[in-house]
Short mmCIF file of C-alpha atoms in Angstrom, two decimals:
data_model
loop_
_atom_site.label_atom_id
_atom_site.label_comp_id
_atom_site.label_asym_id
_atom_site.label_seq_id
_atom_site.Cartn_x
_atom_site.Cartn_y
_atom_site.Cartn_z
CA UNK A 715 -41.43 25.88 40.73
CA UNK A 716 -43.41 26.51 37.56
CA UNK A 717 -46.37 24.13 37.32
CA UNK A 718 -47.86 23.40 33.90
CA UNK A 719 -50.77 21.11 32.97
CA UNK A 720 -50.93 19.41 29.61
CA UNK A 721 -54.60 19.08 28.83
CA UNK A 722 -57.14 18.58 26.09
CA UNK A 723 -60.40 16.83 26.89
CA UNK A 724 -60.27 15.11 23.49
CA UNK A 725 -58.30 11.88 23.64
CA UNK A 726 -55.53 11.00 21.21
CA UNK A 727 -53.92 14.43 21.01
CA UNK A 728 -50.57 13.22 22.35
CA UNK A 729 -50.68 14.63 25.88
CA UNK A 730 -48.64 11.85 27.48
CA UNK A 731 -46.09 11.83 24.67
CA UNK A 732 -45.76 15.60 24.93
CA UNK A 733 -45.44 15.55 28.73
CA UNK A 734 -42.73 12.89 28.59
CA UNK A 735 -40.69 14.53 25.88
CA UNK A 736 -41.02 18.16 26.94
CA UNK A 737 -40.04 16.98 30.42
CA UNK A 738 -37.04 15.09 29.07
CA UNK A 739 -36.01 18.11 26.97
CA UNK A 740 -36.27 20.41 30.00
CA UNK A 741 -33.99 18.03 31.89
CA UNK A 742 -31.50 18.14 29.01
CA UNK A 743 -31.58 21.93 29.36
CA UNK A 744 -30.50 21.46 33.01
CA UNK A 745 -33.94 22.27 34.45
CA UNK A 746 -34.88 20.14 37.44
CA UNK A 747 -38.13 18.64 36.20
CA UNK A 748 -40.93 16.70 37.89
CA UNK A 749 -43.58 14.87 35.87
CA UNK A 750 -46.89 13.80 37.42
CA UNK A 751 -49.04 11.12 35.81
CA UNK A 752 -52.61 12.10 36.69
CA UNK A 753 -54.25 9.62 34.32
CA UNK A 754 -55.32 6.15 35.45
CA UNK A 755 -54.24 4.76 32.06
CA UNK A 756 -50.64 5.40 33.21
CA UNK A 757 -49.30 6.12 29.72
CA UNK A 758 -46.79 8.65 31.03
CA UNK A 759 -45.51 6.23 33.67
CA UNK A 760 -45.11 3.43 31.13
CA UNK A 761 -43.29 5.84 28.80
CA UNK A 762 -40.45 5.70 31.31
CA UNK A 763 -40.74 1.98 31.99
CA UNK A 764 -42.49 2.46 35.35
CA UNK A 765 -45.04 -0.33 35.79
CA UNK A 766 -46.93 -1.49 38.91
CA UNK A 767 -45.21 0.97 41.28
CA UNK A 768 -45.49 0.37 45.03
CA UNK A 769 -46.15 4.08 45.61
CA UNK A 770 -47.93 6.42 43.26
CA UNK A 771 -49.94 9.62 42.91
CA UNK A 772 -53.15 7.86 43.98
CA UNK A 773 -51.67 6.87 47.36
CA UNK A 774 -50.46 10.44 47.91
CA UNK A 775 -53.86 11.91 47.02
CA UNK A 776 -55.48 9.51 49.49
CA UNK A 777 -53.18 10.80 52.24
CA UNK A 778 -51.17 7.60 52.68
CA UNK A 779 -47.77 9.29 52.16
CA UNK A 780 -46.25 12.51 50.77
CA UNK A 781 -45.66 12.93 47.03
CA UNK A 782 -41.91 12.75 47.63
CA UNK A 783 -42.26 9.10 48.68
CA UNK A 784 -43.62 8.24 45.24
CA UNK A 785 -40.80 9.91 43.26
CA UNK A 786 -39.09 7.73 40.67
CA UNK A 787 -35.79 9.20 39.50
CA UNK A 788 -35.32 8.84 35.75
CA UNK A 789 -32.12 10.89 35.42
CA UNK A 790 -30.20 13.48 37.39
CA UNK A 791 -32.66 16.24 36.45
CA UNK A 792 -35.84 14.26 35.71
CA UNK A 793 -38.26 12.52 38.09
CA UNK A 794 -41.75 11.09 37.65
CA UNK A 795 -44.59 10.41 40.05
CA UNK A 796 -46.35 7.41 38.50
CA UNK A 797 -50.02 6.57 38.30
CA UNK A 798 -52.01 3.39 38.81
CA UNK A 799 -55.36 2.04 37.68
CA UNK A 800 -56.62 2.69 41.23
CA UNK A 801 -56.59 6.40 40.37
CA UNK A 802 -59.85 5.87 38.52
CA UNK A 803 -61.53 5.48 41.92
CA UNK A 804 -60.17 8.77 43.27
CA UNK A 805 -63.01 10.84 41.81
CA UNK A 806 -65.52 9.02 44.03
CA UNK A 807 -63.30 8.46 47.07
CA UNK A 808 -62.28 12.10 47.37
CA UNK A 809 -65.70 13.58 46.59
CA UNK A 810 -66.60 14.04 50.25
CA UNK A 811 -63.23 15.51 51.28
CA UNK A 812 -63.15 19.14 52.41
CA UNK A 813 -61.04 21.24 50.01
CA UNK A 814 -60.88 18.29 47.63
CA UNK A 815 -59.94 20.46 44.63
CA UNK A 816 -56.77 21.68 46.40
CA UNK A 817 -55.28 18.37 47.54
CA UNK A 818 -52.66 18.17 44.77
CA UNK A 819 -51.66 21.81 45.23
CA UNK A 820 -51.03 21.18 48.93
CA UNK A 821 -49.08 18.00 48.18
CA UNK A 822 -46.84 19.88 45.73
CA UNK A 823 -45.91 22.72 48.07
CA UNK A 824 -43.12 20.84 49.94
CA UNK A 825 -41.47 20.03 46.58
CA UNK A 826 -41.41 23.63 45.34
CA UNK A 827 -37.74 24.25 46.09
CA UNK A 828 -36.58 20.89 44.68
CA UNK A 829 -37.70 21.42 41.08
CA UNK A 830 -37.72 24.17 38.46
CA UNK A 831 -40.65 22.74 36.49
CA UNK A 832 -43.56 20.41 37.16
CA UNK A 833 -45.59 19.04 34.24
CA UNK A 834 -48.91 17.33 34.97
CA UNK A 835 -50.31 14.89 32.42
CA UNK A 836 -54.11 15.16 32.68
CA UNK A 837 -56.70 12.58 31.70
CA UNK A 838 -58.97 13.61 28.78
CA UNK A 839 -62.20 13.56 30.80
CA UNK A 840 -63.32 16.45 32.97
CA UNK A 841 -63.61 15.75 36.69
CA UNK A 842 -62.09 16.18 40.14
CA UNK A 843 -58.57 15.21 39.09
CA UNK A 844 -58.37 17.84 36.37
CA UNK A 845 -59.75 20.39 38.84
CA UNK A 846 -56.87 19.47 41.16
CA UNK A 847 -54.36 19.87 38.34
CA UNK A 848 -55.74 23.25 37.27
CA UNK A 849 -55.90 24.48 40.85
CA UNK A 850 -52.20 23.64 41.30
CA UNK A 851 -50.92 25.06 37.99
CA UNK A 852 -50.05 28.47 36.60
CA UNK A 853 -50.25 27.54 32.91
CA UNK A 854 -52.11 25.10 30.70
CA UNK A 855 -50.31 23.79 27.61
CA UNK A 856 -52.71 22.40 25.02
CA UNK A 857 -51.64 19.87 22.36
CA UNK A 858 -53.99 19.70 19.39
CA UNK A 859 -54.31 17.75 16.19
CA UNK A 860 -55.32 19.73 13.16
CA UNK A 861 -58.75 18.22 12.67
CA UNK A 862 -62.22 19.68 13.00
CA UNK A 863 -63.33 18.09 16.27
CA UNK A 864 -60.04 18.72 18.09
CA UNK A 865 -60.23 22.43 17.37
CA UNK A 866 -63.92 22.50 18.31
CA UNK A 867 -63.11 21.04 21.75
CA UNK A 868 -60.87 23.95 22.65
CA UNK A 869 -63.91 26.07 23.47
CA UNK A 870 -64.96 23.61 26.19
CA UNK A 871 -61.48 23.68 27.69
CA UNK A 872 -61.43 27.48 27.53
CA UNK A 873 -64.71 27.60 29.44
CA UNK A 874 -63.38 25.29 32.16
CA UNK A 875 -60.22 27.37 32.57
CA UNK A 876 -62.34 30.52 32.91
CA UNK A 877 -64.36 28.88 35.71
CA UNK A 878 -61.19 27.74 37.51
CA UNK A 879 -59.78 31.27 37.25
CA UNK A 880 -62.92 32.68 38.83
CA UNK A 881 -63.46 30.11 41.60
CA UNK A 882 -60.17 28.37 42.47
CA UNK A 883 -57.04 29.75 40.85
CA UNK A 884 -56.95 33.34 39.52
CA UNK A 885 -53.34 32.83 38.36
CA UNK A 886 -54.24 30.07 35.88
CA UNK A 887 -54.02 30.90 32.19
CA UNK A 888 -53.50 29.26 28.83
CA UNK A 889 -49.74 29.19 28.41
CA UNK A 890 -49.74 28.00 24.85
CA UNK A 891 -51.17 25.76 22.16
CA UNK A 892 -49.02 23.49 20.02
CA UNK A 893 -49.68 21.16 17.11
CA UNK A 894 -48.99 17.46 17.57
CA UNK A 895 -48.87 14.79 14.85
CA UNK A 896 -48.56 17.34 12.09
CA UNK A 897 -48.44 16.30 8.45
CA UNK A 898 -49.04 19.65 6.76
CA UNK A 899 -50.50 18.02 3.68
CA UNK A 900 -54.23 18.43 4.22
CA UNK A 901 -56.09 21.60 3.27
CA UNK A 902 -58.29 21.05 6.35
CA UNK A 903 -55.16 21.09 8.56
CA UNK A 904 -54.13 24.47 7.20
CA UNK A 905 -57.67 25.84 7.69
CA UNK A 906 -57.90 24.55 11.25
CA UNK A 907 -54.45 25.94 12.08
CA UNK A 908 -55.45 29.36 10.76
CA UNK A 909 -58.61 29.23 12.89
CA UNK A 910 -56.64 28.25 16.03
CA UNK A 911 -54.06 30.98 15.43
CA UNK A 912 -56.84 33.54 15.11
CA UNK A 913 -58.63 32.32 18.25
CA UNK A 914 -55.45 32.07 20.36
CA UNK A 915 -53.54 35.01 18.99
CA UNK A 916 -49.99 35.05 20.33
CA UNK A 917 -50.47 31.75 22.18
CA UNK A 918 -49.72 29.24 19.40
CA UNK A 919 -46.15 27.96 19.42
CA UNK A 920 -44.33 28.08 16.11
CA UNK A 921 -42.92 24.56 16.42
CA UNK A 922 -45.14 21.76 15.14
CA UNK A 923 -44.53 18.17 16.18
CA UNK A 924 -44.28 16.20 12.96
CA UNK A 925 -45.64 12.69 12.49
CA UNK A 926 -42.78 10.43 13.51
CA UNK A 927 -42.82 6.67 14.02
CA UNK A 928 -40.09 6.94 16.65
CA UNK A 929 -42.44 8.91 18.91
CA UNK A 930 -44.82 5.93 18.91
CA UNK A 931 -42.03 3.38 19.37
CA UNK A 932 -40.17 5.08 22.23
CA UNK A 933 -42.80 4.49 24.98
CA UNK A 934 -42.88 0.78 24.12
CA UNK A 935 -39.20 0.68 25.06
CA UNK A 936 -39.81 2.75 28.20
CA UNK A 937 -37.73 5.64 26.86
CA UNK A 938 -38.18 9.27 25.91
CA UNK A 939 -37.44 10.25 22.32
CA UNK A 940 -33.99 11.61 23.16
CA UNK A 941 -32.78 8.28 24.49
CA UNK A 942 -34.59 6.18 21.92
CA UNK A 943 -33.90 8.13 18.72
CA UNK A 944 -31.96 11.35 19.40
CA UNK A 945 -31.60 12.25 15.71
CA UNK A 946 -35.24 11.71 14.75
CA UNK A 947 -37.67 14.42 13.65
CA UNK A 948 -39.53 13.90 16.92
CA UNK A 949 -36.43 14.64 19.00
CA UNK A 950 -35.65 17.70 16.90
CA UNK A 951 -39.21 19.03 17.20
CA UNK A 952 -39.56 18.50 20.95
CA UNK A 953 -36.19 20.09 21.58
CA UNK A 954 -37.24 23.14 19.57
CA UNK A 955 -40.67 23.33 21.21
CA UNK A 956 -39.07 23.18 24.65
CA UNK A 957 -36.71 26.00 23.78
CA UNK A 958 -39.75 28.04 22.72
CA UNK A 959 -41.38 27.28 26.08
CA UNK A 960 -38.26 28.40 27.93
CA UNK A 961 -38.05 31.60 25.89
CA UNK A 962 -41.70 32.38 26.61
CA UNK A 963 -41.69 31.67 30.33
CA UNK A 964 -38.18 32.54 31.43
CA UNK A 965 -37.99 36.10 30.09
#
């Protein structure tokens, strides 16, 4: 099972939207896909209409049951492990646990043969949960908006990944950077994109996710973009981005 984190410590970059729709696109490409909502805000869970679940990632992290007990099947090839507001307490409650950074990795191991891909939606803040996600993953996918502060924040994320590589997970690397909420009209956007392409040479995906109202509306209906508006620009862009991901990582 290939495990990818979607992360950017700046909020509002579209991590949950990207996780939901890349996951849905992978399922449409007949890849058995698991999505994990590792954010107490539960945006990914709600994107699939999962609210107030009885079992969730927090309960699994606390050792109450295996991750498989919290699986919610969305379609034949797509499942999600939902989050809950209680997850916000996990940072404190797990702080005294031995091997606390490796709990998620250990929980995922029994599911390795059941899925082709696992995508982890990370909260924007840095802490124990993101350490767990990075310790469990092989690649980090980074959504960015083409604005000054979003690009500036990539250096912080790069530094964290370097520390994780050294101390916890030598296999971890930046798998790719992609542009979310792209308009293409601002000179600043073009300048920031050029800077990101220079900094992450060969890592920036060609597909840009265009601004699309359907991408904002779909989670309200508890649907991914392919069920909500299959002919929209958002559906077209996420399908193309996912094919790029498959080409890059399934060679």
